PDB file of C-alpha atoms in Angstrom:
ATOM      1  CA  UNK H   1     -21.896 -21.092   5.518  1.00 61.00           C
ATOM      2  CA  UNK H   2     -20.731 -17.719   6.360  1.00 82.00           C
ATOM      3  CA  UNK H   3     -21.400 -15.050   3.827  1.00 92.00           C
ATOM      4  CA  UNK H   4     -19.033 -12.040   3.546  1.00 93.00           C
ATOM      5  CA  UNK H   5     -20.959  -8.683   4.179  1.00 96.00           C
ATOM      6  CA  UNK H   6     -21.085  -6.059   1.210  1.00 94.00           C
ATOM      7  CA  UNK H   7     -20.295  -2.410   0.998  1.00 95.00           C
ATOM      8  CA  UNK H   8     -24.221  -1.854   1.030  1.00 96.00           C
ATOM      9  CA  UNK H   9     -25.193  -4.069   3.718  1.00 97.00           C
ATOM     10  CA  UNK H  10     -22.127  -2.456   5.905  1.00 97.00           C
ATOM     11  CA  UNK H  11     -23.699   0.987   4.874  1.00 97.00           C
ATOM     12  CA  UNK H  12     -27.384   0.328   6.258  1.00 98.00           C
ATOM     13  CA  UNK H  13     -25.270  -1.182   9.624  1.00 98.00           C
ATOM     14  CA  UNK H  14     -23.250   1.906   9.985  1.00 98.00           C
ATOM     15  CA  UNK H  15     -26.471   4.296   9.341  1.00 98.00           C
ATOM     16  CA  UNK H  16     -27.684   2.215  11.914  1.00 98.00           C
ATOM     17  CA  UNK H  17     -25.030   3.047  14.587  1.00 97.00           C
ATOM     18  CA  UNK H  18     -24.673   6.639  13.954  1.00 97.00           C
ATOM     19  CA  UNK H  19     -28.433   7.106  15.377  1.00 96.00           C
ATOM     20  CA  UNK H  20     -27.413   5.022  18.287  1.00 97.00           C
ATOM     21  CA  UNK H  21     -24.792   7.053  19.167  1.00 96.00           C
ATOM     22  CA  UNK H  22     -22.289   5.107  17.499  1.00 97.00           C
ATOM     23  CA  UNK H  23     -22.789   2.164  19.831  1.00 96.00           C
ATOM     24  CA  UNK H  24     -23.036  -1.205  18.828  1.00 96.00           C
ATOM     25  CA  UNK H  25     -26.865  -2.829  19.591  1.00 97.00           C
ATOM     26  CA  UNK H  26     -28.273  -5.517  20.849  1.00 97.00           C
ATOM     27  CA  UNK H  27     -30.285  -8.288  18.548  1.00 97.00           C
ATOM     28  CA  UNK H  28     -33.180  -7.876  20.299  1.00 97.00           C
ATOM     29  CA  UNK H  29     -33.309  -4.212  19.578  1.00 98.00           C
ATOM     30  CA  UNK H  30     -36.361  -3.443  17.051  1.00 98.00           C
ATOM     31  CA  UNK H  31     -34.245  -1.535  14.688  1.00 98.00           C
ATOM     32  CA  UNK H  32     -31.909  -4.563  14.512  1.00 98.00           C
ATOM     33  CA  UNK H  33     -34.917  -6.640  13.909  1.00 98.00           C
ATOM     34  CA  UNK H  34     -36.034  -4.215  11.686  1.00 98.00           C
ATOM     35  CA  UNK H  35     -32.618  -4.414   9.332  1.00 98.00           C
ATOM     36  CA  UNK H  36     -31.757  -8.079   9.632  1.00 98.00           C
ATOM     37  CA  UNK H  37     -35.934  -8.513   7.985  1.00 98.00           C
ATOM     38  CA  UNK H  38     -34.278  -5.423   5.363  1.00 98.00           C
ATOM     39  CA  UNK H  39     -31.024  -7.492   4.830  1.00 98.00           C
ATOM     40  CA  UNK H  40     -32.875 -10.106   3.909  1.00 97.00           C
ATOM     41  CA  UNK H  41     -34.924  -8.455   1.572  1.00 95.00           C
ATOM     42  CA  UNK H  42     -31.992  -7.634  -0.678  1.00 95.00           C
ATOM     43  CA  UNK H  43     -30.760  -9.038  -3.935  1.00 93.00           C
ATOM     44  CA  UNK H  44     -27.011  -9.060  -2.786  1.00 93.00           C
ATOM     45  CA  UNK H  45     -26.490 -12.363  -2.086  1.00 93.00           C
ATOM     46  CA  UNK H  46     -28.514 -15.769  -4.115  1.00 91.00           C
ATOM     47  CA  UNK H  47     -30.796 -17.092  -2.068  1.00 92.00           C
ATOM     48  CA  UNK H  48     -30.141 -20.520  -2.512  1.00 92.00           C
ATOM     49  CA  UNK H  49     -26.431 -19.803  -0.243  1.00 91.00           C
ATOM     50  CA  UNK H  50     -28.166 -18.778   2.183  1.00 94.00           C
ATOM     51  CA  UNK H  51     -28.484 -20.861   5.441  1.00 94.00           C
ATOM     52  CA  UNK H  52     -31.353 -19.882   8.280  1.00 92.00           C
ATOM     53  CA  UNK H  53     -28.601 -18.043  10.086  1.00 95.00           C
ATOM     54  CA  UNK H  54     -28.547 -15.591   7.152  1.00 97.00           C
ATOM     55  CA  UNK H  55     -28.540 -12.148   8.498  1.00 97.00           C
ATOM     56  CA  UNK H  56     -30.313 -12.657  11.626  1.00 97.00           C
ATOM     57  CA  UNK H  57     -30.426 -10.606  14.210  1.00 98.00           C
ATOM     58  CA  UNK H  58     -27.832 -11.740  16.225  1.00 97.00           C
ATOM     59  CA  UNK H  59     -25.347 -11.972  13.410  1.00 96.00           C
ATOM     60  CA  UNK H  60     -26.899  -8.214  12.633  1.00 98.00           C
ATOM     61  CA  UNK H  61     -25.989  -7.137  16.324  1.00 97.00           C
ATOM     62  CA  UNK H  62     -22.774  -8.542  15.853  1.00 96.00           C
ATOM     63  CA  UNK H  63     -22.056  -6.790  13.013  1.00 97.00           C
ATOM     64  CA  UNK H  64     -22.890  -3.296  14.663  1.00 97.00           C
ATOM     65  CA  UNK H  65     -20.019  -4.038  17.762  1.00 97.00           C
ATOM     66  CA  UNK H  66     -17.540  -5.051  14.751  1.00 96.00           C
ATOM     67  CA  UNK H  67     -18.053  -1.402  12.804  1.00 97.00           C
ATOM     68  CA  UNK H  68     -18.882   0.444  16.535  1.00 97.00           C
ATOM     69  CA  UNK H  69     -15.218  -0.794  18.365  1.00 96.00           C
ATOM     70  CA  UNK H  70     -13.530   0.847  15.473  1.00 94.00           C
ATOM     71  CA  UNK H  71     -14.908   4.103  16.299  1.00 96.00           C
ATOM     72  CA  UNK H  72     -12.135   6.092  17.071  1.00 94.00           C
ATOM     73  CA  UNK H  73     -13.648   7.656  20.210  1.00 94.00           C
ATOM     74  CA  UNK H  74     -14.037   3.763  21.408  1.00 92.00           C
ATOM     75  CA  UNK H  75     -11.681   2.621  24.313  1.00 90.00           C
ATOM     76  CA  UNK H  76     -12.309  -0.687  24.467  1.00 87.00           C
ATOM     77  CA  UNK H  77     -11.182  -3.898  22.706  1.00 85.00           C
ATOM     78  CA  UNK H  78     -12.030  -4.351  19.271  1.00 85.00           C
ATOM     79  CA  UNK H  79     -13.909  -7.232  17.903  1.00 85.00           C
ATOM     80  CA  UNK H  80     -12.848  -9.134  14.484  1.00 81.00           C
ATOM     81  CA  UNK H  81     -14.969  -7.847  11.812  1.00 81.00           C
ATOM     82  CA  UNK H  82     -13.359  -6.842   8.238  1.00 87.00           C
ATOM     83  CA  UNK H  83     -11.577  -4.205   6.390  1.00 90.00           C
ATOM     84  CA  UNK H  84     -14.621  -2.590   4.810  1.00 93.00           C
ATOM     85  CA  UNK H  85     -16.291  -1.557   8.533  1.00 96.00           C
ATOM     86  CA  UNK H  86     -13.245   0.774   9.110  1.00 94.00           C
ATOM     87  CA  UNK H  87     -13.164   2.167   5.643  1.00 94.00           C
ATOM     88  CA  UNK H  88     -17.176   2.707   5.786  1.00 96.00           C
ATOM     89  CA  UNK H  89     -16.915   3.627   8.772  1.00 97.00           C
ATOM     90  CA  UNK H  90     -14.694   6.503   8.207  1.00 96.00           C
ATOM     91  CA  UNK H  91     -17.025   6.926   4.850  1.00 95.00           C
ATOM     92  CA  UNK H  92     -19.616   8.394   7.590  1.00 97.00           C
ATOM     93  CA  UNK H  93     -17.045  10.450   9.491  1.00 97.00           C
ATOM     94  CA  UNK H  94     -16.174  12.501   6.910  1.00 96.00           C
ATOM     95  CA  UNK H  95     -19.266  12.958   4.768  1.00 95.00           C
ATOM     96  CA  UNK H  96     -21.651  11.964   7.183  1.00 96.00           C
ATOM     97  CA  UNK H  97     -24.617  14.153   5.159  1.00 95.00           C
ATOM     98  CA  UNK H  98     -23.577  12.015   2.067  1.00 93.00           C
ATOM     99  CA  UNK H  99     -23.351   8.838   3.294  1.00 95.00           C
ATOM    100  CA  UNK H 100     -26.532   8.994   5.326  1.00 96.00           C
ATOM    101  CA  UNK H 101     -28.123  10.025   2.492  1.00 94.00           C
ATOM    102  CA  UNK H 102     -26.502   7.271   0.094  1.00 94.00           C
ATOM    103  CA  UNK H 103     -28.247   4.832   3.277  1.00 96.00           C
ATOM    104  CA  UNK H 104     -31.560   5.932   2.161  1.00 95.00           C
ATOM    105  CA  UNK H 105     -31.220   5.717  -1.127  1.00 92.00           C
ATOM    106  CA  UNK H 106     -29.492   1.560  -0.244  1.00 95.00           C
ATOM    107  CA  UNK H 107     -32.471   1.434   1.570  1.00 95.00           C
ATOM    108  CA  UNK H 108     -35.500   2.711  -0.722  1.00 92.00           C
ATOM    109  CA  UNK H 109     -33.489   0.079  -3.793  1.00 92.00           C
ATOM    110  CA  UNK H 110     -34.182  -2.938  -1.662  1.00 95.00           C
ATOM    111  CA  UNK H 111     -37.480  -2.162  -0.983  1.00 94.00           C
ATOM    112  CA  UNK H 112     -38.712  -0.924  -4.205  1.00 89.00           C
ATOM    113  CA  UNK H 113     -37.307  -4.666  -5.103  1.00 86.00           C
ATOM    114  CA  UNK H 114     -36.712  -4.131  -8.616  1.00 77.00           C
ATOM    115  CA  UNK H 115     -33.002  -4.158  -8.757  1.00 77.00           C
ATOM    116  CA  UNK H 116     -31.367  -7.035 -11.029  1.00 80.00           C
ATOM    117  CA  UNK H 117     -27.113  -6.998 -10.353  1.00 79.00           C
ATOM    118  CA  UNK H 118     -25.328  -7.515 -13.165  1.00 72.00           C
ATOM    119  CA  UNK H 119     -24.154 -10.795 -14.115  1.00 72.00           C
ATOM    120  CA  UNK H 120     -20.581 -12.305 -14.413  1.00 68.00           C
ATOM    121  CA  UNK H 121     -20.600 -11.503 -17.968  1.00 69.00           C
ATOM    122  CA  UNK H 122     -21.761  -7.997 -17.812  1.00 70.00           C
ATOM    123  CA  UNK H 123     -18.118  -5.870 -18.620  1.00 67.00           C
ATOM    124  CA  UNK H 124     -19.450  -3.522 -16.093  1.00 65.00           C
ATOM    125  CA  UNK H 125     -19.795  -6.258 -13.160  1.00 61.00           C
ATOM    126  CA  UNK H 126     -16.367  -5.691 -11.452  1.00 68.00           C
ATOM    127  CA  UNK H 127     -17.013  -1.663 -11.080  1.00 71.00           C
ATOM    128  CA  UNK H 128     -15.929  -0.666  -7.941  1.00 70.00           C
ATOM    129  CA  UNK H 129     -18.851   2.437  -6.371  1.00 76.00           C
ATOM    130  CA  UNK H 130     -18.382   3.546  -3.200  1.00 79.00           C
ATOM    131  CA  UNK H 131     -22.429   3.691  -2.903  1.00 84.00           C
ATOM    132  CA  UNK H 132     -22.337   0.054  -3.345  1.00 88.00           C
ATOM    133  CA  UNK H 133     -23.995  -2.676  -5.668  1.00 88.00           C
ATOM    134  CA  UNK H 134     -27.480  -1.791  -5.448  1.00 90.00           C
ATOM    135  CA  UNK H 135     -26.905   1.729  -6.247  1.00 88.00           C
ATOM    136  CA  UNK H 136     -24.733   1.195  -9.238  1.00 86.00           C
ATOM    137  CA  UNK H 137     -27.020  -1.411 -10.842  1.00 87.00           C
ATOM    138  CA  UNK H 138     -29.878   1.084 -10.918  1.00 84.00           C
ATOM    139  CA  UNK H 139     -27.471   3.611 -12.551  1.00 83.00           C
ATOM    140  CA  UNK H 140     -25.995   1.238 -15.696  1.00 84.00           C
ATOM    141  CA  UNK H 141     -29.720   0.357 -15.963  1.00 84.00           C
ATOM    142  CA  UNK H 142     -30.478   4.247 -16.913  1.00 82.00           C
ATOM    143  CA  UNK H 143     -27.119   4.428 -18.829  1.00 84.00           C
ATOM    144  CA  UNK H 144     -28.865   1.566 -20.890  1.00 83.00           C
ATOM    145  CA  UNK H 145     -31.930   2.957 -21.233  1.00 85.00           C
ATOM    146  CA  UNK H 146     -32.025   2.641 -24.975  1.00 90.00           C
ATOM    147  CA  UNK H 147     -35.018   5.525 -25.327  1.00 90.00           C
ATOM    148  CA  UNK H 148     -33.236   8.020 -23.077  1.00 88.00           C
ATOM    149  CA  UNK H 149     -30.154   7.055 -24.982  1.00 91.00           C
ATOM    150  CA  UNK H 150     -31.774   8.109 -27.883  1.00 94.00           C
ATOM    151  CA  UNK H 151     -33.207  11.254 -27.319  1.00 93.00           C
ATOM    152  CA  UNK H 152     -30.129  12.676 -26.069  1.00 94.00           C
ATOM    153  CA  UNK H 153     -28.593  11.676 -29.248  1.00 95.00           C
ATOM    154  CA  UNK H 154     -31.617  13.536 -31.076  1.00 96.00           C
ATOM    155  CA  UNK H 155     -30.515  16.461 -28.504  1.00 95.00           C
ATOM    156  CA  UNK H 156     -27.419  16.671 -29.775  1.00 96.00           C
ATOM    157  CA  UNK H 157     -27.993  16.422 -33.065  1.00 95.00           C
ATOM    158  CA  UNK H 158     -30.616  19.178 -33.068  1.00 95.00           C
ATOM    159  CA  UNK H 159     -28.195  21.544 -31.557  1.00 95.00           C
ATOM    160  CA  UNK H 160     -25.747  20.880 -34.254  1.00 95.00           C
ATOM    161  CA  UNK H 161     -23.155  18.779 -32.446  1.00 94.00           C
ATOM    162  CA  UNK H 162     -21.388  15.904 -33.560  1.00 94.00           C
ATOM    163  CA  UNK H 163     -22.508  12.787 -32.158  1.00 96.00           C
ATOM    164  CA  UNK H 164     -19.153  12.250 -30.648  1.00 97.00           C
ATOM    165  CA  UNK H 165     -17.257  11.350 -27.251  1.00 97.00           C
ATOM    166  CA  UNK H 166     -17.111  14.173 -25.092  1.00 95.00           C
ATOM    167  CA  UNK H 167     -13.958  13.570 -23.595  1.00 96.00           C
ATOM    168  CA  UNK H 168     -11.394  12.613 -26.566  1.00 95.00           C
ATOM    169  CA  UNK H 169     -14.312  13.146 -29.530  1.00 95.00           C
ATOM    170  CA  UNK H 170     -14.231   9.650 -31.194  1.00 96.00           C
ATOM    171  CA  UNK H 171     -16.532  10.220 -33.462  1.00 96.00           C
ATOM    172  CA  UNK H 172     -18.015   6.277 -34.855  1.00 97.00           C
ATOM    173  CA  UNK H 173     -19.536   7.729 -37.915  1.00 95.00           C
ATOM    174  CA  UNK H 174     -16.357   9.610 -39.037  1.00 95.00           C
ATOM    175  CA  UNK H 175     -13.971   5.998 -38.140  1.00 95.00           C
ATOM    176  CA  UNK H 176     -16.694   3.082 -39.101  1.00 96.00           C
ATOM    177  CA  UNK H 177     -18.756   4.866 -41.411  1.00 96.00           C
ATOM    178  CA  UNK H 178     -22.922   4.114 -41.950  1.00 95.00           C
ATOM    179  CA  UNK H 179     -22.429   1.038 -39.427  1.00 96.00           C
ATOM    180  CA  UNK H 180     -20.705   3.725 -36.759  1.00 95.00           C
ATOM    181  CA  UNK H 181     -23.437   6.362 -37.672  1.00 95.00           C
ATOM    182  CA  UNK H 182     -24.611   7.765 -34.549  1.00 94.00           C
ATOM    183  CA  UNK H 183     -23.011   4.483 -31.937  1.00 95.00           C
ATOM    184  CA  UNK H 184     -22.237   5.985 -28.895  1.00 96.00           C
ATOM    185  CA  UNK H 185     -22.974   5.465 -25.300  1.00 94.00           C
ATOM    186  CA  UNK H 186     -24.300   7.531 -22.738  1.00 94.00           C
ATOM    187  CA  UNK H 187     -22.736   8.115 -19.244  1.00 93.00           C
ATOM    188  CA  UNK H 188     -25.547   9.276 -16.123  1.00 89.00           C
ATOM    189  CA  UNK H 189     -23.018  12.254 -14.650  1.00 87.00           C
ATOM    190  CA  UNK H 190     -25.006  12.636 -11.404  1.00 78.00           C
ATOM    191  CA  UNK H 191     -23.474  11.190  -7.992  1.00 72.00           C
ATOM    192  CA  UNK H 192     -25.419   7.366  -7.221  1.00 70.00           C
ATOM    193  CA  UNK H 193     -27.220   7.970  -4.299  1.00 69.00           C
ATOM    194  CA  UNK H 194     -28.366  11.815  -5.840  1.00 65.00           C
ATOM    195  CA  UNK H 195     -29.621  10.851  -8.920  1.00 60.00           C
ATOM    196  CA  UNK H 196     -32.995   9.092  -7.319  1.00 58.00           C
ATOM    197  CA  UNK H 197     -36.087   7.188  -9.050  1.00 55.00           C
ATOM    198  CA  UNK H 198     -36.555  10.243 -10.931  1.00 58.00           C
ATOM    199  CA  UNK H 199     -37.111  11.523 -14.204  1.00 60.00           C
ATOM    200  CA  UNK H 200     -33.528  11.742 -15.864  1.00 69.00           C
ATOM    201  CA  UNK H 201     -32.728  15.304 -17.744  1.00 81.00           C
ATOM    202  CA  UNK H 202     -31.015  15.093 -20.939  1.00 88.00           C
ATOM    203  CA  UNK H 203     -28.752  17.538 -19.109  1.00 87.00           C
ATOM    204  CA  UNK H 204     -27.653  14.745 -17.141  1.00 86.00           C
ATOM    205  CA  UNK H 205     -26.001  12.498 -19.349  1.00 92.00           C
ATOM    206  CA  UNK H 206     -22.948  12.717 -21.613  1.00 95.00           C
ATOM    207  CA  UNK H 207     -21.943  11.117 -24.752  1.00 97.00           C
ATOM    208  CA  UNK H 208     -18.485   8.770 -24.446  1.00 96.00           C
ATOM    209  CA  UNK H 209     -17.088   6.214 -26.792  1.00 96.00           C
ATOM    210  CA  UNK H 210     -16.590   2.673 -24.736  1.00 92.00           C
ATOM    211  CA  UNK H 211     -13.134   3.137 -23.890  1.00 94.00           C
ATOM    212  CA  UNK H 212     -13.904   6.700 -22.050  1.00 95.00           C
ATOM    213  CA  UNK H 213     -16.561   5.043 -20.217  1.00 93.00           C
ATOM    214  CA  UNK H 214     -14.494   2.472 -19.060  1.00 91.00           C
ATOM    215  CA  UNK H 215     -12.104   4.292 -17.662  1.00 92.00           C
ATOM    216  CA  UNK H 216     -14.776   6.674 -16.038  1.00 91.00           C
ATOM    217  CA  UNK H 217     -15.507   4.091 -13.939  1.00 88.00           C
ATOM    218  CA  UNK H 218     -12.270   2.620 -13.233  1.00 87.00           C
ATOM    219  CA  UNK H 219     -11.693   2.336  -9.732  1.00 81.00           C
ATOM    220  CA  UNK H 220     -13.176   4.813  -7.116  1.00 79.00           C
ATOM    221  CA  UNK H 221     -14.029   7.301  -6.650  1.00 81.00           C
ATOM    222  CA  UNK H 222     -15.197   7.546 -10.660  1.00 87.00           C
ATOM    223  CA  UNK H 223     -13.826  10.597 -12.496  1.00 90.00           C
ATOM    224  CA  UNK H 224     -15.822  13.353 -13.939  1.00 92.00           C
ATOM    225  CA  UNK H 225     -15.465  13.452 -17.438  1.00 93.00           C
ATOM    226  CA  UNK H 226     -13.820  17.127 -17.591  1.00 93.00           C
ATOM    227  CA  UNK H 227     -11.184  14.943 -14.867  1.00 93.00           C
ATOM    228  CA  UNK H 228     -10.784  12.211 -17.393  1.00 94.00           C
ATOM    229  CA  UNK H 229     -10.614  14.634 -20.598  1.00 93.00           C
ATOM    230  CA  UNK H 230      -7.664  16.089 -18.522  1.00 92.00           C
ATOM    231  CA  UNK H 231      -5.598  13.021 -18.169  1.00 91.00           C
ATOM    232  CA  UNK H 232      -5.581  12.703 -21.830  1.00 88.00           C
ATOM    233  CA  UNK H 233      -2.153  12.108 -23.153  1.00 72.00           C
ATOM    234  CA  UNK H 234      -1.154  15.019 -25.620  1.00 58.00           C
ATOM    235  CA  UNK H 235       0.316  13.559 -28.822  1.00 50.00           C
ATOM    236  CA  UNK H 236       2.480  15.869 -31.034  1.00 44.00           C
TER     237      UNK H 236
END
């Protein structure tokens, strides 16, 4: 059974074919070798689809001629691949610095091999990150860091500041009373493939009721939240 390639594993293909000129390779090819072993590493797909064709390096070489004929500097005829090698393709053509680095960062996730995605039922699950799945699962797993949550609250706190949304200033407490006292969730401001497997500042993260995180990350690119506080409809 043929398995659909994601954002992520189109990424690491694409990173691949930028350092080979933006030619498409050969399965044979260590480096193709080298990713289909990588591919196969990953948490994108269950394991139990998977046939022994999975990612191999033939279907890995293939893959760089699909993204590589769509090149624009390529003369030839194109082969069939699928909508997201042109759009990540062009990704890398205009921020090639970003999405090289974003690569790295696709690549360090799978092979730390600690990343869980989220599940059908998470309300999060059908965010759309241009970084891909990998990337985003590490990031709602800091948002949900419930100690890191909690000191920024303390933060806040200290400093005198309501313990309120930052964008439209829902405050729980003020609404729900004791049971809203001090609810709120925090949102990780810093790009996906810059914020890293490092220590997260408080600096980093914002306070938002649900509904402004929601719509944060609503569709893609996500909006900072100064963007979002700006869409806000003024009542009279």
């Amino acid at each position: 059974m043929s398995i659909n390639w994601t954002r992520d594993e189109i990424i690491l293909a694409c990173d691949l074919i930028r350092t080979n000129n933006w030619n498409g390779l050969d399965e044979k090819d260590r480096r193709v070798v080298d990713l289909s072993s990588l591919l196969n590493e990953s948490p994108l797909h269950p394991v139990e689809l998977r046939d022994d064709k999975f990612r191999n390096p033939a279907g890995v070489a293939r893959k760089t001629w699909d993204i590589a004929t769509q090149h624009p500097d390529y003369t030839g005829q194109k082969t069939k691949g699928n909508k997201l090698d042109a759009i990540v393709l062009n990704d890398f053509l205009s921020a090639p610095a970003k999405m090289q680095t974003v690569a790295a960062a696709i690549r360090a996730e799978i092979l730390r091999g600690e990343t869980t995605l989220p599940n059908q039922d998470d309300p999060y699950a059908e965010i759309e990150a241009s970084e891909g799945r990998l990337l985003l699962a590490r990031h709602l797993k800091r948002e949900r860091n419930r100690g890191l949550r909690n000191r920024k609250v303390e933060s806040v706190k200290k400093a005198g500041l309501p313990v309120a949304c930052e964008v439209c200033s829902f405050d729980f407490g003020e609404t729900y009373g004791q049971r809203g006292l001090d609810y709120i969730e925090v949102h990780h401001v810093l790009p996906l493939h810059a914020s890293g497997p490092t220590t997260t500042r408080l600096s980093d993260l914002v306070l938002l009721c649900a509904n402004c995180h929601r719509m944060i990350h609503h569709g893609d690119p996500w909006l900072t939240p100064k963007d979002l506080k700006s869409l806000l409809v003024q009542t009279p």
